[in-house]
Short mmCIF file of C-alpha atoms in Angstrom, two decimals:
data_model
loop_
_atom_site.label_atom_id
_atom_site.label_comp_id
_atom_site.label_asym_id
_atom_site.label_seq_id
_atom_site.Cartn_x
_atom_site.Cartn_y
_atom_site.Cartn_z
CA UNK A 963 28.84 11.59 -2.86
CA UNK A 964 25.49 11.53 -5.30
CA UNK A 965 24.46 14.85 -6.54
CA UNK A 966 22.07 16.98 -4.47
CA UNK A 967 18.82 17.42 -6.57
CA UNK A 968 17.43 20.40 -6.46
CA UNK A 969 14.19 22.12 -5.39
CA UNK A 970 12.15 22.72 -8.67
CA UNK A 971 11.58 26.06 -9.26
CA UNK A 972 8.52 26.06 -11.14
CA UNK A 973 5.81 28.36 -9.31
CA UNK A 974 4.96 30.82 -12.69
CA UNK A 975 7.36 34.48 -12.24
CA UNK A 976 3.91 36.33 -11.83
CA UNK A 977 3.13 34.67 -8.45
CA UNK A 978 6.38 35.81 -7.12
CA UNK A 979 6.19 39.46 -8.43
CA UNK A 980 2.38 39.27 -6.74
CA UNK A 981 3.83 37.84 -3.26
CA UNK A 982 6.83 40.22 -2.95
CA UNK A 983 4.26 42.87 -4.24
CA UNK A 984 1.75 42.60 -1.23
CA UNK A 985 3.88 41.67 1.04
CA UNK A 986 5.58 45.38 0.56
CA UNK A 987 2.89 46.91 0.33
CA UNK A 988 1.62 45.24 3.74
CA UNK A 989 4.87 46.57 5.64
CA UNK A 990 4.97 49.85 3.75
CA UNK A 991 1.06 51.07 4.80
CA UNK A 992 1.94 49.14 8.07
CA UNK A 993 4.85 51.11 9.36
CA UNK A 994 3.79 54.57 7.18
CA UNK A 995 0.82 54.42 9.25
CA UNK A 996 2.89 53.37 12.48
CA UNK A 997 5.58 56.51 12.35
CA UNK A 998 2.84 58.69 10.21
CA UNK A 999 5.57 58.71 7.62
CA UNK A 1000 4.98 57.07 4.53
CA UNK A 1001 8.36 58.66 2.80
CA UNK A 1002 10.28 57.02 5.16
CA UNK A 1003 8.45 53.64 4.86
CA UNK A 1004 9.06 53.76 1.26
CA UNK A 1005 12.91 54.40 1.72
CA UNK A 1006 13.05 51.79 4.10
CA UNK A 1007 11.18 49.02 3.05
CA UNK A 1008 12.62 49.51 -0.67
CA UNK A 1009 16.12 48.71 1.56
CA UNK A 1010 15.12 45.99 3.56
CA UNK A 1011 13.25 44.18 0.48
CA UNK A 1012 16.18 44.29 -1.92
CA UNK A 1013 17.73 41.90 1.05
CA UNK A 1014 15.24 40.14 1.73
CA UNK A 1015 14.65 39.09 -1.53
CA UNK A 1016 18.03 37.65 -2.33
CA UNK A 1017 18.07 35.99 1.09
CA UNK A 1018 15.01 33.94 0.43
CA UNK A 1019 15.83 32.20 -2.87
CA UNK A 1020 19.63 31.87 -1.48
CA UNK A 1021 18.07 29.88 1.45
CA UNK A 1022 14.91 28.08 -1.10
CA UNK A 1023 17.37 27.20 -4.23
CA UNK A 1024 20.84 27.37 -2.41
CA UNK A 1025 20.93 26.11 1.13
CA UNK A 1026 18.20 24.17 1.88
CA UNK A 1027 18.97 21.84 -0.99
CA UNK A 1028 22.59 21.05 -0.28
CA UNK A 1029 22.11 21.03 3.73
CA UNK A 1030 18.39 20.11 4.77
CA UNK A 1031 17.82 17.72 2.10
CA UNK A 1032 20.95 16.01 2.73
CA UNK A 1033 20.51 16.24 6.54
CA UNK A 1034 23.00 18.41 7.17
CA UNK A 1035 21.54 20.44 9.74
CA UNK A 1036 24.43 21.99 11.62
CA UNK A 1037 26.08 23.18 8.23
CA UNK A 1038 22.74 24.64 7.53
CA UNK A 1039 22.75 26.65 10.47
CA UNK A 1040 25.96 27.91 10.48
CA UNK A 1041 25.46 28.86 6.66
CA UNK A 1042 22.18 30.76 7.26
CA UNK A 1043 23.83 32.84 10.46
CA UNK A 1044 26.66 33.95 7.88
CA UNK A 1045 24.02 34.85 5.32
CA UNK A 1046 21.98 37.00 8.57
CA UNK A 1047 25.15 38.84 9.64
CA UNK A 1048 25.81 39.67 5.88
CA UNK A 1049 22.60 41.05 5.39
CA UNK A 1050 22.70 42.58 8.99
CA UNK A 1051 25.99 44.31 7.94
CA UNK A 1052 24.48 45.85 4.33
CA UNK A 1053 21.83 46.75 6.04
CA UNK A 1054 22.75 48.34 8.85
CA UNK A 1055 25.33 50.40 7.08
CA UNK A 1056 22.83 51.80 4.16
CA UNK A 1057 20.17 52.42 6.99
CA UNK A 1058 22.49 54.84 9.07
CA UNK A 1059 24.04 56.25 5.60
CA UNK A 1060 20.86 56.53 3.14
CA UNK A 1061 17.80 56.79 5.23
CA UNK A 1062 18.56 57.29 9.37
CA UNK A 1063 20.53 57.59 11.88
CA UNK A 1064 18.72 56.03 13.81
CA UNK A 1065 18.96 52.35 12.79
CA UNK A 1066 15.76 50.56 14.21
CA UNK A 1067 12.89 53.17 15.35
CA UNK A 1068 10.57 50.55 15.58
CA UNK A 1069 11.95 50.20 19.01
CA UNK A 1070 10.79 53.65 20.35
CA UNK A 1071 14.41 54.44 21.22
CA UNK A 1072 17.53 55.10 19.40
CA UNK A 1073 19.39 52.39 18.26
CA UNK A 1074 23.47 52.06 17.71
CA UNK A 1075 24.53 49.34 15.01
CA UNK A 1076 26.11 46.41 16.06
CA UNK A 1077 24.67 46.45 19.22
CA UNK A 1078 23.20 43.26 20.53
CA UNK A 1079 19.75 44.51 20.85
CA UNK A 1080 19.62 45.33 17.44
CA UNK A 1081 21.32 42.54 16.07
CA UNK A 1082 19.29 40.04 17.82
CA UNK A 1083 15.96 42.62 16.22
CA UNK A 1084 16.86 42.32 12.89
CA UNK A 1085 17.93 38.81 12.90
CA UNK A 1086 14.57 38.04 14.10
CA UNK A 1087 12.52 40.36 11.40
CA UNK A 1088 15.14 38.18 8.51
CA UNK A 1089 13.65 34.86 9.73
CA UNK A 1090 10.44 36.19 9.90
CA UNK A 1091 10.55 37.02 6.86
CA UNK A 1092 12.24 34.10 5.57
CA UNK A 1093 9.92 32.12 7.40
CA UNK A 1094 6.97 33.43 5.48
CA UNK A 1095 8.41 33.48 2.08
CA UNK A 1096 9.85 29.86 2.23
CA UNK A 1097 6.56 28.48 3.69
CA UNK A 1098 4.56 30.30 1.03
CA UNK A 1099 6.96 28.87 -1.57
CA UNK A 1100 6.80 25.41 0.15
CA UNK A 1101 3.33 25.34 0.17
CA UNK A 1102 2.33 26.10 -3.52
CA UNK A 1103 5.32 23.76 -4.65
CA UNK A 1104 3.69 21.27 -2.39
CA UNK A 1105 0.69 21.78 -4.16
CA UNK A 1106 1.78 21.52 -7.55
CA UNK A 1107 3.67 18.43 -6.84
CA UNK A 1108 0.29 16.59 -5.28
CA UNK A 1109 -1.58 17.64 -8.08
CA UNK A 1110 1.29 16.11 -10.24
CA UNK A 1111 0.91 12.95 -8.79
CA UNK A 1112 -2.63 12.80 -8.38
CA UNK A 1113 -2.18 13.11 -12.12
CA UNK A 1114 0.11 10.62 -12.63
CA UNK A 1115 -1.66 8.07 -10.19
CA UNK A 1116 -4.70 8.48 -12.63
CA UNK A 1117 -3.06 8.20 -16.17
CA UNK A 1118 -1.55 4.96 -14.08
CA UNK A 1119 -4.81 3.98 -13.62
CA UNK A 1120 -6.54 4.56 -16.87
CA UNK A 1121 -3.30 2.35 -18.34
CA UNK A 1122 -4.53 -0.22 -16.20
CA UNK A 1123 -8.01 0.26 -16.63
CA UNK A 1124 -6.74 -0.20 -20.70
CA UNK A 1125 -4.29 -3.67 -20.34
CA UNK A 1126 -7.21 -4.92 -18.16
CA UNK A 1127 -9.63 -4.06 -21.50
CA UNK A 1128 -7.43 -5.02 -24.02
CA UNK A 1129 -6.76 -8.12 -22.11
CA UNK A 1130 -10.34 -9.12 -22.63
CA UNK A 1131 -10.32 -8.98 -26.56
CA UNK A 1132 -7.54 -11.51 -27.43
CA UNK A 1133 -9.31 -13.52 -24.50
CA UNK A 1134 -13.08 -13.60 -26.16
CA UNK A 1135 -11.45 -13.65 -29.81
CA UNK A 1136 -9.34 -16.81 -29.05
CA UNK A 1137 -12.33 -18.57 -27.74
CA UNK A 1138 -14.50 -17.88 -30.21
CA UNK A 1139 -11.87 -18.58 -32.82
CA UNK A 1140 -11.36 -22.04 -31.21
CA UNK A 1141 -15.13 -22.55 -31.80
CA UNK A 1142 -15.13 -21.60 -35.36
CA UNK A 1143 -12.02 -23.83 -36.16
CA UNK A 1144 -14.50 -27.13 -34.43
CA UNK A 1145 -17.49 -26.12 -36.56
CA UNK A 1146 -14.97 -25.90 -39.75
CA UNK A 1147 -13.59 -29.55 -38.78
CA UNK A 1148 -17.64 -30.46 -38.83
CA UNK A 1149 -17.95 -29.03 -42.55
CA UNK A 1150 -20.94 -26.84 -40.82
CA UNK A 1151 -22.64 -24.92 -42.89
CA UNK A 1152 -22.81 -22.63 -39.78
CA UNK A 1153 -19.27 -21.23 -40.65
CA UNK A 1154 -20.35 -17.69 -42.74
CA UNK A 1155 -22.93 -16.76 -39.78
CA UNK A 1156 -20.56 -17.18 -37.29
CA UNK A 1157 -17.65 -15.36 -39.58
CA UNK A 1158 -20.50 -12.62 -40.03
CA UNK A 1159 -21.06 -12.10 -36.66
CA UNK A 1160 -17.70 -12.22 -35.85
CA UNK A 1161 -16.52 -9.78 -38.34
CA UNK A 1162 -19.45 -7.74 -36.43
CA UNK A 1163 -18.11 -7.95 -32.82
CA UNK A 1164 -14.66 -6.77 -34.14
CA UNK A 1165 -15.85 -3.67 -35.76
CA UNK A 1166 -17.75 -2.70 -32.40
CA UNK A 1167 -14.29 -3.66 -30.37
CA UNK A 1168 -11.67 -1.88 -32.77
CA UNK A 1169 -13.79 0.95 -34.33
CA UNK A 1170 -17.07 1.71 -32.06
CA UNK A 1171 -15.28 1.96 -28.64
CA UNK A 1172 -11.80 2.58 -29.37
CA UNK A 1173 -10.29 5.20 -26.39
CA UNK A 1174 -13.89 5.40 -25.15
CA UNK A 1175 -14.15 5.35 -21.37
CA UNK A 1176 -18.23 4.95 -21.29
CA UNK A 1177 -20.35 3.44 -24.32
CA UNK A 1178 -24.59 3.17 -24.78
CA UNK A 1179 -25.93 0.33 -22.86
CA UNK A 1180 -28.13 -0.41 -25.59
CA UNK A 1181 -24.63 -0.48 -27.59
CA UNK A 1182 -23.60 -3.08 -25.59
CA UNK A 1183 -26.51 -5.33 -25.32
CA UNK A 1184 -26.27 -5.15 -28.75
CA UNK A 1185 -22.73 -6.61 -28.58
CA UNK A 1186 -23.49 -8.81 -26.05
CA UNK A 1187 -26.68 -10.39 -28.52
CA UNK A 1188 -24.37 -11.09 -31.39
CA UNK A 1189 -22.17 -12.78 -28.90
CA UNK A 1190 -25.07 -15.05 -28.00
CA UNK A 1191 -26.03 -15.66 -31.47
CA UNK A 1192 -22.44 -16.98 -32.28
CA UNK A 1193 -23.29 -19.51 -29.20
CA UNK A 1194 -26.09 -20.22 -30.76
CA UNK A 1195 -24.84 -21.53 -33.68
CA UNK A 1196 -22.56 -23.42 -31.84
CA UNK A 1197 -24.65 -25.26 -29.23
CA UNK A 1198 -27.70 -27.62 -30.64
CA UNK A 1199 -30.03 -26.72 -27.73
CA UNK A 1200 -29.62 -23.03 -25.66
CA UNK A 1201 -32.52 -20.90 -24.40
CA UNK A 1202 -31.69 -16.78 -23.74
CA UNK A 1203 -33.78 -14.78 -22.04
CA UNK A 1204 -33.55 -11.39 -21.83
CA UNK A 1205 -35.20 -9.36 -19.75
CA UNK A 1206 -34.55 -5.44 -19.76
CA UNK A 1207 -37.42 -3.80 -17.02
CA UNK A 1208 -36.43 -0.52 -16.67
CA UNK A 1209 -35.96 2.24 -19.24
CA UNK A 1210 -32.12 2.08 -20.56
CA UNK A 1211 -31.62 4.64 -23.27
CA UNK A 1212 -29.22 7.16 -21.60
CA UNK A 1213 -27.64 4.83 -19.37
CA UNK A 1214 -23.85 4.36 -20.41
CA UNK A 1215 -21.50 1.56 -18.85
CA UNK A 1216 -17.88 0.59 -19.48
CA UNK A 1217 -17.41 -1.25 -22.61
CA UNK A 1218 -16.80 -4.71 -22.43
CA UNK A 1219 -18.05 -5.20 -18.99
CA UNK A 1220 -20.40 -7.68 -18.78
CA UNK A 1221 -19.22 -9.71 -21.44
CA UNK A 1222 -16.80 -11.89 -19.53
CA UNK A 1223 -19.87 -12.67 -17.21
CA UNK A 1224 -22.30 -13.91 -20.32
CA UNK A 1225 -19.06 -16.10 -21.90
CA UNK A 1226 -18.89 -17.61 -18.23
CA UNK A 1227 -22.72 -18.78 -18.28
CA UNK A 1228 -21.99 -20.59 -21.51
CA UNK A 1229 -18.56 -22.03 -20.61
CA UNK A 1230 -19.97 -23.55 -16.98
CA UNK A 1231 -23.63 -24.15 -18.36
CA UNK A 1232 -22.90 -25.71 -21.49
CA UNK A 1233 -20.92 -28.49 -20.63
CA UNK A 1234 -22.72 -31.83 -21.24
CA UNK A 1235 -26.22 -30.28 -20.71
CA UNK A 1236 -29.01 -31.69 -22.93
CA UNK A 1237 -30.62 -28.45 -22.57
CA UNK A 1238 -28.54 -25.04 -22.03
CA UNK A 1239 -30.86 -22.19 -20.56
CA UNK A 1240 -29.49 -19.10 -19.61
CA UNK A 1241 -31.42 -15.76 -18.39
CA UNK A 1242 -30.18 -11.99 -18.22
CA UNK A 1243 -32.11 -9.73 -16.10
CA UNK A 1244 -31.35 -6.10 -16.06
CA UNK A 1245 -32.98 -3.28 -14.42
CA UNK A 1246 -32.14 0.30 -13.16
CA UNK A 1247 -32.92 0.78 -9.00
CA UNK A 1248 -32.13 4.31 -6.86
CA UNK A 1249 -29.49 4.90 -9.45
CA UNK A 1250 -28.14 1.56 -9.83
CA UNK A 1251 -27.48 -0.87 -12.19
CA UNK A 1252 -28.58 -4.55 -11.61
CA UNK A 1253 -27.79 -7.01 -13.81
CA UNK A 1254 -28.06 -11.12 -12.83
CA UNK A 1255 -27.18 -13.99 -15.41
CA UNK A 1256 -28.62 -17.27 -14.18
CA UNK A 1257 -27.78 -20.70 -16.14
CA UNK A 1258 -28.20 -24.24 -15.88
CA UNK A 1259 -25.12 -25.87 -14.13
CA UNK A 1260 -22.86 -28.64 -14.33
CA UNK A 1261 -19.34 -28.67 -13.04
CA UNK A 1262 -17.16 -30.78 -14.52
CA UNK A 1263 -13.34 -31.48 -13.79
CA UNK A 1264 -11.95 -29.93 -17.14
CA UNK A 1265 -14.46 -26.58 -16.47
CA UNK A 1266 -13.62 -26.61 -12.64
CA UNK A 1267 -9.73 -26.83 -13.73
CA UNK A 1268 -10.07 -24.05 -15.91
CA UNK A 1269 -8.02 -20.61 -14.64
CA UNK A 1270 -9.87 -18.03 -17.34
CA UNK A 1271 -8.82 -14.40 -17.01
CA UNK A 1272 -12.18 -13.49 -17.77
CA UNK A 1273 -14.40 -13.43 -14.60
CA UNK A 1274 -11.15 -12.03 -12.67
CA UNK A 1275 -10.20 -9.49 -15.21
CA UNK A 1276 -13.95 -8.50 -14.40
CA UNK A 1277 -13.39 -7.67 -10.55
CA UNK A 1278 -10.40 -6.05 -11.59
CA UNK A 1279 -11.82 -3.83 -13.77
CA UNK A 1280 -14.79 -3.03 -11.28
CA UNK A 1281 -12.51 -2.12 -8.50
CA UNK A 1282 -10.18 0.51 -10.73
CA UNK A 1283 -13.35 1.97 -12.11
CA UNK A 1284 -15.75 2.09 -9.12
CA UNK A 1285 -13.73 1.68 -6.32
CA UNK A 1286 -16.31 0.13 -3.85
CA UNK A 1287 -19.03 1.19 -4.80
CA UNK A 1288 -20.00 -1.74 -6.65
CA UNK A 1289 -21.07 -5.59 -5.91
CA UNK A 1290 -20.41 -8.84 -7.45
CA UNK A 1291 -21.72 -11.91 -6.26
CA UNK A 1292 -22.05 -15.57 -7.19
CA UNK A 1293 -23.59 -18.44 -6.02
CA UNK A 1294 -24.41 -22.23 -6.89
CA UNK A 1295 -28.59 -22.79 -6.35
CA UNK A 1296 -29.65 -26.45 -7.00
CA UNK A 1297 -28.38 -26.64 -10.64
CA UNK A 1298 -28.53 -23.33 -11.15
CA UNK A 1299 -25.13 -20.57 -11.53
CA UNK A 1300 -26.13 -17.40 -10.59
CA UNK A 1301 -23.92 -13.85 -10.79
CA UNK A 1302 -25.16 -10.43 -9.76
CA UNK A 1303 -23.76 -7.58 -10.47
CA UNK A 1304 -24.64 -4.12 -9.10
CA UNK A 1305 -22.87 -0.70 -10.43
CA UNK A 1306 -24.04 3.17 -10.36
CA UNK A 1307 -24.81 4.04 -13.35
CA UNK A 1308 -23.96 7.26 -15.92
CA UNK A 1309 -26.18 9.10 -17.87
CA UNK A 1310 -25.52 10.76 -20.98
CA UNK A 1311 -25.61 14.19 -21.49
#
């Protein structure tokens, strides 16, 4: 038989001193005021809670672990009715010798112990009381384990959220690293630019946004621009238009977001085209983001054949970071490739 885990026990000690504190103090002004007899409360509650007390955590750390957890509900039962007559014994007996003869004057009549009446009375107050204890415990455990996972389920995410970025750095690096090793083979004196640039794009990928979660949009245009300039030097003929129409200075985005989506207008556009023209509009509407890349298209078998991480690390990344509240959408218009993407957007502080 595996070992029974047990309940974790890790509600802070002043929470329990503040429960059993009110909680006494709720039966001791209760049943002062009932009998007009606060001495006697005192007496008697100070009793009854140095039982109930033990009781409790022997049923929360003790029973339910090895019984109700491992469905063993009769054993459970009989266990807890041994642990009520035990009490019922101790307390019965230091009631009638420490504090009254008559055992339960809550009933408005005296009382013998180990009569059924008064068993079945103080049986019932015990699982009251347990009852109320355990589902107090229960409860704040409860909460302390969702909050836990709801912790968990986000550091899960933001791992994620992190392969799914680094994923796209190896990805752009590789492919522009393939286009500087075909402009070497040419002898081109395009070569330093293109390491320049480079050398640029990898200081705003290792240094500028390392462990950010949001970065300027202007930052990344910025990025994104060098990019294009790199394409620029290696296509002979490419048009970019960019078209910014609303105000963008405290809008901040997820790093690396769009540039997947820019790298795809080259990849699909520049295949065999005499001409290469690509546009990026951007504009701010009712709190969103818009953002549409358009490009001259050609499909070809080798593009079409192509399984690139890059457009699908994109929806992937979209959905982690804003759920649904976001749309992508592409579409093939005469010879034209058009994407549009729509996300809310942040603002700085």
């Amino acid at each position: 038989m595996g070992k029974v885990k047990a309940i974790k026990f890790e509600i802070k000690l002043h929470y329990h001193f503040w429960f059993w504190g009110v909680f006494f103090l709720i039966n001791f002004l209760r049943w002062g005021s009932y009998f007009d007899d606060y001495e006697y409360s005192l007496k008697s509650n100070i009793l009854e809670f140095a039982l109930h007390i033990p009781l409790v955590y022997f049923n929360i750390i003790v029973l339910m672990p090895r019984y109700i957890m491992t469905s063993k509900y009769y054993k459970y039962t009989l266990a807890l009715l041994m642990s009520l007559a035990i009490v019922y014994i101790i307390r019965t007996q230091l009631t009638f010798w420490f504090i009254s003869k008559n055992v339960f004057p809550e009933a408005n009549k005296e009382y013998h112990p180990f009569e059924i009446n008064h068993i079945i009375a103080v049986v019932i107050g015990e699982i009251y009381v347990l009852a109320i204890a355990s589902s107090a415990f229960f409860t704040l455990t409860w909460l302390k384990e969702r909050e836990r996972n709801l912790i968990m389920q986000n550091n899960q995410a933001k791992m994620k959220l992190k392969y799914l970025k680094n994923q796209i750095q190896p990805h752009f690096f590789f492919n522009t690293l393939n286009n500087l090793y075909a402009l070497s083979l040419e002898s081109s004196y395009k070569v330093p630019d293109v390491i320049i640039k480079l050398s640029k794009l990898m200081e705003y990928v290792l240094y500028d946004i390392e462990g950010t979660k949001y970065v300027s949009l202007i930052k990344e245009i910025d990025y994104i621009q060098n990019y294009i300039e790199i394409e620029k030097l290696r296509f002979e003929n490419v048009e970019v238009t960019l078209n910014i129409e609303s105000n963008i200075d405290n809008v901040i985005v997820p790093p690396l977001l769009f540039i997947s989506l820019i790298e795809n207008a080259f990849k699909h556009g520049g295949y065999n085209n005499k001409k290469l023209k690509i546009k990026i509009n951007c504009k701010i509407v009712d709190k969103f983001f818009y953002l549409e890349i358009i490009n001259n298209f050609v499909l070809s078998p080798s593009v079409k054949n192509q399984k690139g991480i890059g457009l699908v690390n994109t929806k992937k990344r979209l959905k982690l970071i804003y759920k649904n509240n976001f749309s992508i959408e592409h579409q093939v218009k005469f010879n034209y490739y058009i994407i549009q993407l729509k996300i809310p957007i942040n603002n700085e502080d």
